[in-house]
């Protein structure tokens, strides 16, 4: 069984940076895909960024501000968030799946494994 645990969220001011961590245990299998989603109160879960193999995609809201990276030795994926805005306020989730196609990376229904979420609040 795959387990994903997020950390690194907290309170930030506009323009600040945060780095979220997703620590993984277990084997996803196949060609693994890892993605970050976020969900604000009263809104649907929204794709932020993700990768499948060597391919990485970003949402329009995160493009140019957010970046994905990985520490293979720690089995951890990171989401670096720069130039934070109040609209970035949400609960951020790490998701994992196996053998997803590129068009499916943005679809939360394609993922089999989810972390518990970490809250990010951006306010002045």
Tab-separated table of C-alpha atoms in Angstrom, residues 3-7 19-25 34 36 51 68-79 94:
chain	number	residue	atom	x	y	z
A	3	UNK	CA	1.257	6.190	1.577
A	4	UNK	CA	1.760	9.877	0.864
A	5	UNK	CA	2.366	12.427	3.600
A	6	UNK	CA	2.422	16.163	2.911
A	7	UNK	CA	4.133	18.807	4.995
A	19	UNK	CA	8.165	24.535	-0.194
A	20	UNK	CA	5.739	21.688	0.261
A	21	UNK	CA	6.979	18.135	0.711
A	22	UNK	CA	5.336	14.864	-0.234
A	23	UNK	CA	7.024	11.875	1.393
A	24	UNK	CA	6.139	8.574	-0.239
A	25	UNK	CA	6.346	5.020	1.017
A	34	UNK	CA	2.867	12.432	-8.918
A	36	UNK	CA	-0.241	18.371	-6.463
A	51	UNK	CA	4.799	14.888	-13.587
A	68	UNK	CA	8.449	20.497	-8.986
A	69	UNK	CA	11.526	18.620	-7.845
A	70	UNK	CA	12.394	15.246	-6.350
A	71	UNK	CA	14.869	13.803	-3.879
A	72	UNK	CA	15.158	10.178	-4.938
A	73	UNK	CA	17.108	9.144	-1.850
A	74	UNK	CA	14.377	10.461	0.443
A	75	UNK	CA	11.504	9.311	-1.769
A	76	UNK	CA	10.165	12.826	-1.525
A	77	UNK	CA	8.618	15.180	-4.065
A	78	UNK	CA	8.660	18.921	-3.512
A	79	UNK	CA	6.481	21.758	-4.695
A	94	UNK	CA	-0.231	15.138	-2.991
